[in-house]
Short mmCIF file of C-alpha atoms in Angstrom, two decimals:
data_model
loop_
_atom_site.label_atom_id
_atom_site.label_comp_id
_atom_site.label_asym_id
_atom_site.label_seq_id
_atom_site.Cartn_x
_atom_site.Cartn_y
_atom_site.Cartn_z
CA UNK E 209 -95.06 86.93 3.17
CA UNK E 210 -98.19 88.71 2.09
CA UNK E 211 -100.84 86.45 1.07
CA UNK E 212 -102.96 87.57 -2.22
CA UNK E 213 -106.27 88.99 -1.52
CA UNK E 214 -109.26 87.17 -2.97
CA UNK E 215 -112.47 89.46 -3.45
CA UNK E 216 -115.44 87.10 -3.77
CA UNK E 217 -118.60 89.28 -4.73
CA UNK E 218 -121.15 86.81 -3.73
CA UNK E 219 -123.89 89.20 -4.96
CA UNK E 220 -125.40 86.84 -7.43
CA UNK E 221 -123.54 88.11 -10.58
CA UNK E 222 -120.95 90.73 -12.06
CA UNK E 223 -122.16 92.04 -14.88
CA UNK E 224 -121.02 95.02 -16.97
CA UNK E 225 -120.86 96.92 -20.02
CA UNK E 226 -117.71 94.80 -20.81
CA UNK E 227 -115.92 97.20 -18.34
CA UNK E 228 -117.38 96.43 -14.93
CA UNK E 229 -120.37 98.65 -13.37
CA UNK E 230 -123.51 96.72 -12.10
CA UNK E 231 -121.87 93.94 -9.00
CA UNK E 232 -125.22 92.05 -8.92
CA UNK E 233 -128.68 91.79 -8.36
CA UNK E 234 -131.86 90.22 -6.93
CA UNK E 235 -135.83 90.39 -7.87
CA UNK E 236 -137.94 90.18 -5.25
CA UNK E 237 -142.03 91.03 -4.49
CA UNK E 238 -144.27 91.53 -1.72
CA UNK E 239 -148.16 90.78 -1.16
CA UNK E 240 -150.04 93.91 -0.68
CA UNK E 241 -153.82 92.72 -0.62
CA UNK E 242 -156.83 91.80 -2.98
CA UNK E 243 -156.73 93.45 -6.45
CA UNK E 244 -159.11 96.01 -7.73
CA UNK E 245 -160.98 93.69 -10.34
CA UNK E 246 -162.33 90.29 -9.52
CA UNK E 247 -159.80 86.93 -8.61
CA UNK E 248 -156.14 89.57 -9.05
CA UNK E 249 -153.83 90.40 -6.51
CA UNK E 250 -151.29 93.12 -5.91
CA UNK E 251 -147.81 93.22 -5.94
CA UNK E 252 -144.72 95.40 -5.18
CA UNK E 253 -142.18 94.00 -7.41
CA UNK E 254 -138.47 95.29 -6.60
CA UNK E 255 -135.29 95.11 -8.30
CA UNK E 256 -132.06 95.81 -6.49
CA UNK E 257 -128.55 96.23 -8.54
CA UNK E 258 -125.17 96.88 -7.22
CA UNK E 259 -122.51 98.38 -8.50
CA UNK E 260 -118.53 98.40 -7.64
CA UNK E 261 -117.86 102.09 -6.66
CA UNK E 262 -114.43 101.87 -7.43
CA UNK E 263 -114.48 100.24 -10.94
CA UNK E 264 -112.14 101.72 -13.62
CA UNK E 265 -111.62 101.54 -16.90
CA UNK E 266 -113.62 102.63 -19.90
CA UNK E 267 -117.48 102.30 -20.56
CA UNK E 268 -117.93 102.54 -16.94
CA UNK E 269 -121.57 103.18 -16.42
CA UNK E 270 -123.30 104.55 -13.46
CA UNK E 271 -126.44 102.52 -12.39
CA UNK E 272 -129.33 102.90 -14.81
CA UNK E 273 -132.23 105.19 -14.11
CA UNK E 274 -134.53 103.15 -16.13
CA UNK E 275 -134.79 99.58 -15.92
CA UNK E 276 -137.35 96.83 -18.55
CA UNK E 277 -138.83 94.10 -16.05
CA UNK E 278 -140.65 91.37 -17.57
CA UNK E 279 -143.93 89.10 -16.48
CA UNK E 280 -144.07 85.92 -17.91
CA UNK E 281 -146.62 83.32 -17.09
CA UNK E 282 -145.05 80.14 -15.46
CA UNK E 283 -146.09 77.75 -18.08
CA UNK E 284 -144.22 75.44 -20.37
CA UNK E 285 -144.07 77.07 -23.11
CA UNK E 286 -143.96 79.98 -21.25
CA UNK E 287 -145.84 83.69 -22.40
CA UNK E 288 -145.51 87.22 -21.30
CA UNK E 289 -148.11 88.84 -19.79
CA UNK E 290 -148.80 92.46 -21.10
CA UNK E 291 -145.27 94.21 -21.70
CA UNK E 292 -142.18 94.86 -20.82
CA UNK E 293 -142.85 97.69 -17.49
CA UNK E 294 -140.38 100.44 -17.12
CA UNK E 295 -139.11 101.46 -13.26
CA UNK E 296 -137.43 104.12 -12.33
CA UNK E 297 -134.72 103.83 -9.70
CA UNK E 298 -136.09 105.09 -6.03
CA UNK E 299 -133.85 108.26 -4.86
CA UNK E 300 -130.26 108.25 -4.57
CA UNK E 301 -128.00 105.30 -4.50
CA UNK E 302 -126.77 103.98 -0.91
CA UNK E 303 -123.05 103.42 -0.28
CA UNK E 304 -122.43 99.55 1.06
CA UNK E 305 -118.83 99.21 2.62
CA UNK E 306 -116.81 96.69 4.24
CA UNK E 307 -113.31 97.43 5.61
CA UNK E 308 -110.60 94.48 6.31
CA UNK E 309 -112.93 92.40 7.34
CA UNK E 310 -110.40 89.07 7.41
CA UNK E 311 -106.97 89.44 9.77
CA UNK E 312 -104.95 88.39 7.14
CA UNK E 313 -105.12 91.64 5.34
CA UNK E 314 -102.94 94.40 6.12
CA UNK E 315 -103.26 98.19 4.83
CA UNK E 316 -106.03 100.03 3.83
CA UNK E 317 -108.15 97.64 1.88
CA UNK E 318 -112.28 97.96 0.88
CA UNK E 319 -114.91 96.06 -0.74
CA UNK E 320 -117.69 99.53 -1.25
CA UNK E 321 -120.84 98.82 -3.46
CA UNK E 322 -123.52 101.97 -4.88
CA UNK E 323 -126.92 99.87 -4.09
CA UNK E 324 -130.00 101.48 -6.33
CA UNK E 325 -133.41 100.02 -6.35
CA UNK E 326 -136.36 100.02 -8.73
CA UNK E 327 -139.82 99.45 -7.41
CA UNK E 328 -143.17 99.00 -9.01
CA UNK E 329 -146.95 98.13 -8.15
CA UNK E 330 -148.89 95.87 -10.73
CA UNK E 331 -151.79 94.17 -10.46
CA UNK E 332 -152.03 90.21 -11.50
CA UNK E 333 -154.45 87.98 -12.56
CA UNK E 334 -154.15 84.69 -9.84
CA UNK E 335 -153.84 81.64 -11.99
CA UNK E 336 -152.73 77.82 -11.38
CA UNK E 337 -149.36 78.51 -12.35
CA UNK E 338 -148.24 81.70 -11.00
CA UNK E 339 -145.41 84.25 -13.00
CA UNK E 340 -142.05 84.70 -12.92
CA UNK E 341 -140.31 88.19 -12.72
CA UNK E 342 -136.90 89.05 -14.85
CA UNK E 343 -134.70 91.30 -15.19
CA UNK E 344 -132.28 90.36 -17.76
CA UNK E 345 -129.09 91.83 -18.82
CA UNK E 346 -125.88 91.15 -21.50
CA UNK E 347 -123.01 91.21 -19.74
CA UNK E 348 -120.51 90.62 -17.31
CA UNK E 349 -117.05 91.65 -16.70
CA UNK E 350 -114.59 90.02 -18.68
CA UNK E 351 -112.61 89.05 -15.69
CA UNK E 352 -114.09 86.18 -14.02
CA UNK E 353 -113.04 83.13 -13.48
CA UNK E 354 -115.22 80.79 -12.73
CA UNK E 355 -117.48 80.80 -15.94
CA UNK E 356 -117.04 80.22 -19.57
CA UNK E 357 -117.22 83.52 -22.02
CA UNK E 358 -119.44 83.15 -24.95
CA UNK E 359 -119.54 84.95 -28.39
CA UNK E 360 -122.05 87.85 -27.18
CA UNK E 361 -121.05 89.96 -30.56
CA UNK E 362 -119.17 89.03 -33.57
CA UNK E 363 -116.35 90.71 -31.98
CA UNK E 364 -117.05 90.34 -27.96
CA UNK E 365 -116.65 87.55 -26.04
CA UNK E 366 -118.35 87.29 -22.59
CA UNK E 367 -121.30 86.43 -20.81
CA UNK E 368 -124.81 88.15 -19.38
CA UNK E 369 -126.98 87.69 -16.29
CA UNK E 370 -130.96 86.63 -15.88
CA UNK E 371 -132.28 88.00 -11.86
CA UNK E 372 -135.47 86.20 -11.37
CA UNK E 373 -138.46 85.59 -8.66
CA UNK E 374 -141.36 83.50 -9.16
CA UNK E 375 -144.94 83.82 -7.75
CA UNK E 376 -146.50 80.69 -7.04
CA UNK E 377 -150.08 79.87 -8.47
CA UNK E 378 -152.86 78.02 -6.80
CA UNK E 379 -151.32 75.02 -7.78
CA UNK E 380 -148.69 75.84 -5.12
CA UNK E 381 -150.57 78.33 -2.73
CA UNK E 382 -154.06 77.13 -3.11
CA UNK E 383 -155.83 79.78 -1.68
CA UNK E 384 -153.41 81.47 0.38
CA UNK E 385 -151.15 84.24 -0.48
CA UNK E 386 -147.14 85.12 -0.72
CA UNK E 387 -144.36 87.31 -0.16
CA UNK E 388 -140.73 86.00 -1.35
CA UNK E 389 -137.41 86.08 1.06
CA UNK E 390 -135.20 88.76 0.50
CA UNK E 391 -131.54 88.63 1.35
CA UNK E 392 -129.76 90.25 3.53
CA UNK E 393 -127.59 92.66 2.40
CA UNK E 394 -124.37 90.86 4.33
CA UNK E 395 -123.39 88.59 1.47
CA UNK E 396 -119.94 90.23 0.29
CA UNK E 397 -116.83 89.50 2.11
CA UNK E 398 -112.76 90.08 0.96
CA UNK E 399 -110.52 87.20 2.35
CA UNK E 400 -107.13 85.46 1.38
CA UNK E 401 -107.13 83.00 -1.29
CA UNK E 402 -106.87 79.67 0.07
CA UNK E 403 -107.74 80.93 3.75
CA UNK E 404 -110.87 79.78 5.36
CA UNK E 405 -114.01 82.50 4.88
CA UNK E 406 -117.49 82.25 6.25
CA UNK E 407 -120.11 84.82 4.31
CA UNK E 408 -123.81 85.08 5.65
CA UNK E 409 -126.24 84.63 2.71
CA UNK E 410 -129.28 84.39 4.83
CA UNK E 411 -133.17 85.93 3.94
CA UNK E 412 -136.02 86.93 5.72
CA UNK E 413 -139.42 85.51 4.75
CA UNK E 414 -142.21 88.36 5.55
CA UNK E 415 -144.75 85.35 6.00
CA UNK E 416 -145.25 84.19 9.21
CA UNK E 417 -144.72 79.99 9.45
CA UNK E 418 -142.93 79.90 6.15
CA UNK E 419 -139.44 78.14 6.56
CA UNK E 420 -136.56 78.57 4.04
CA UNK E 421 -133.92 75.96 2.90
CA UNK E 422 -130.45 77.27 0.51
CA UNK E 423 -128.32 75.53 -1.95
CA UNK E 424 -125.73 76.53 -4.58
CA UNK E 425 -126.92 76.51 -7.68
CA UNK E 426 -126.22 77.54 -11.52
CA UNK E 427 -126.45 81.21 -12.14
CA UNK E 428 -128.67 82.19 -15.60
CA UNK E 429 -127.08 83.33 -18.68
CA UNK E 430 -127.90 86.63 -21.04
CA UNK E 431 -130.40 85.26 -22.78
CA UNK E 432 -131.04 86.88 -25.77
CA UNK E 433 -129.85 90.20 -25.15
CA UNK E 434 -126.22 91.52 -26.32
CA UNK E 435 -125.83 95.18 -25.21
CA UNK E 436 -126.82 96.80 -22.21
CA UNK E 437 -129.95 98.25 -23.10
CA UNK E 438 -131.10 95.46 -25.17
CA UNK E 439 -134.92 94.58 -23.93
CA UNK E 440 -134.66 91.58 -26.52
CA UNK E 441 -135.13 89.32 -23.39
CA UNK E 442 -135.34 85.56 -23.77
CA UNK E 443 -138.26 83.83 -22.14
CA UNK E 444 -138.53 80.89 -19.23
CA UNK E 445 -137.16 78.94 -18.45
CA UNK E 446 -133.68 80.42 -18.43
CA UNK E 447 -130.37 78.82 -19.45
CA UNK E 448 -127.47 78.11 -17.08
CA UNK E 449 -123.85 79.33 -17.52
CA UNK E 450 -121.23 77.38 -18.44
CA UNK E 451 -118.61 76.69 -15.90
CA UNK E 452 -114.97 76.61 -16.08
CA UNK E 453 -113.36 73.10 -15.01
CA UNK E 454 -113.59 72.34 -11.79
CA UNK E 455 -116.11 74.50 -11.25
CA UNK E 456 -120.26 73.99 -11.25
CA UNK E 457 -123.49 76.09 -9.98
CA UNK E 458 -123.42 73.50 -7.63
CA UNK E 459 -119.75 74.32 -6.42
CA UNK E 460 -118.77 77.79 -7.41
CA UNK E 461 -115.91 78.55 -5.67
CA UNK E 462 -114.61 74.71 -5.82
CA UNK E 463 -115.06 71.61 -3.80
CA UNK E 464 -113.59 73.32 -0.65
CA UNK E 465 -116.82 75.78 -0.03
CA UNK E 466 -120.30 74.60 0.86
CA UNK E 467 -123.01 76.44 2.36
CA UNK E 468 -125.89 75.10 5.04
CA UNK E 469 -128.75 74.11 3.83
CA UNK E 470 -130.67 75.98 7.55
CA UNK E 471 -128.58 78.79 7.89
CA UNK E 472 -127.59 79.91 4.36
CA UNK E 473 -123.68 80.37 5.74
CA UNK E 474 -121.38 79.65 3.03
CA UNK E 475 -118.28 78.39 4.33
CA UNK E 476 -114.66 76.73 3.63
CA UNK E 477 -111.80 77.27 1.95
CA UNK E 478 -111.37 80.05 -0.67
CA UNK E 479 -109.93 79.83 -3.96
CA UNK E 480 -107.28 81.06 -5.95
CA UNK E 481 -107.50 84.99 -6.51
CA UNK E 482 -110.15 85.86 -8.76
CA UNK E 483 -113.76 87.06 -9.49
CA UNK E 484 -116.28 84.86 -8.65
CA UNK E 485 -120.34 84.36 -9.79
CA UNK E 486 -121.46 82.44 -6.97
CA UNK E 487 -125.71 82.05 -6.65
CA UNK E 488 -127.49 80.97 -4.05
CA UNK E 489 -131.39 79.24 -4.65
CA UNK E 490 -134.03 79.63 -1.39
CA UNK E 491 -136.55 76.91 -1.52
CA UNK E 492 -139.81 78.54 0.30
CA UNK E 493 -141.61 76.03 2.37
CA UNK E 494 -145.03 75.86 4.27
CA UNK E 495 -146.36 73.32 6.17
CA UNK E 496 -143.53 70.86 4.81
CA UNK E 497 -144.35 71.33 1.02
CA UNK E 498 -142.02 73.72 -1.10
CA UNK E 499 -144.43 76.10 -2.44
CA UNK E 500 -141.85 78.61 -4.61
CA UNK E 501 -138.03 79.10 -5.52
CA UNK E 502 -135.96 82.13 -5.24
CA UNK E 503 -132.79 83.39 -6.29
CA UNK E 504 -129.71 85.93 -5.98
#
């Protein structure tokens, strides 16, 4: 007998115009030197969604052209700094597919994803506390299992998605610089429910001597927002999902699916068919002190 295919989209989130178009997400930014005006740096900040290139249904969306990216200064309370900045998405999407990749599956089955990416340069004022980057969205697709929907409209249930980064202040970096990880783009596999899986959620870290450690941990919620353009973004620090029982940020897929802390393989046992929000946290390291988070 046939077992029932599991797709587990371990790309951070599946969000949606309550239909199913963007797959996930990440925020991440790279060092490019000394600013223009006295004690700022420079950053490339880029966003990069995915989308399910065969989603059906109605209110499918294409990726967006535009997206709103927030600043906000990493202090409690938190403020943003300047406004919301617009990016436009760099060239044409790229196609991301993986063919039976587990022997259990027979037939012509594919997991294929439309990447697009949004890139901008802005220039940052280095303070004790640093920023965090966001990117933050309504909603997800109806069907998954592992969280709770919420009353989005008076008539919609569901649930949103917050992508995030932070750059680390002085207070962290002193008087050095940084570049975050960025994953690799192998984290999407399609395996039999209740077969054993292994998915490689690894990063690279552009800065020499900088280690990295993973975890599973609670993906962010919609905030404020409750359609798909909505820019009514809630500020840091972001709110977790809620769960279904039996399920946790912590253990996303169940009790049967862990992921090393060194390698950032996630590994074990999958679940029951379904759609899964699984997110993994990097903890950035350098010279044995954690100097900044990161998250897909």
């Amino acid at each position: 007998m046939k077992k029932a295919i599991l797709t587990i989209l371990l790309l951070g989130f599946l969000i949606t115009t309550y239909a199913g178009h963007i797959a996930g997400g990440e925020i991440y930014y790279a060092y490019l030197g000394p600013g223009n005006s006295p004690n700022t740096a420079r950053y490339q900040i880029t966003l990069r969604l995915f989308k399910d290139c065969n989603a059906t249904g109605n209110n499918i969306a294409d990726l967006p052209t535009l997206v709103q990216i927030g600043i906000y200064n990493n202090t409690s309370p938190s403020s943003r700094y300047g406004n919301l900045i617009t990016a436009a998405k760099s060239g044409a999407n790229e196609q991301l597919r993986l063919k039976n990749p587990d022997p259990c599956i027979t037939g012509d089955t594919s997991v294929c994803y439309e990447l697009a990416k949004y890139s901008f340069t802005t220039e940052l004022p280095i303070t004790s506390a640093g920023y965090i980057v966001m990117y933050q969205t309504c909603c997800r697709t109806t069907a998954i299992t592992n969280i709770v929907k919420q009353q989005v409209t008076s008539n919609t249930l569901g649930e949103g998605a917050t992508y995030s980064c932070t750059i680390p202040g002085t207070n962290n970096l002193g008087s050095g610089t940084n570049s975050s990880p960025v994953f690799a783009l192998k984290d999407t596999t399609l395996v039999c429910q209740n077969s054993p899986f292994k998915i490689d959620f690894s990063a690279t870290d552009p800065d020499q001597g900088d280690s990295l450690s993973y975890s599973l941990c609670a993906a962010f919620d919609r905030g404020n927002t409750t359609s798909a353009l909505d820019a009514n973004y809630s500020f840091p620090p972001f709110n977790p999902v809620g769960y279904v029982s039996g399920f946790s940020g912590t253990n996303p897929l169940g009790p049967t699916a862990t992921i090393d802390p060194v390698t950032g393989i996630i590994s074990g046992t999958a679940p029951a068919n379904g759609y899964y929000v699984v997110n993994v946290c990097i903890t950035e390291w350098r010279n044995g002190v954690a100097i900044s988070e990161h998250r897909k």
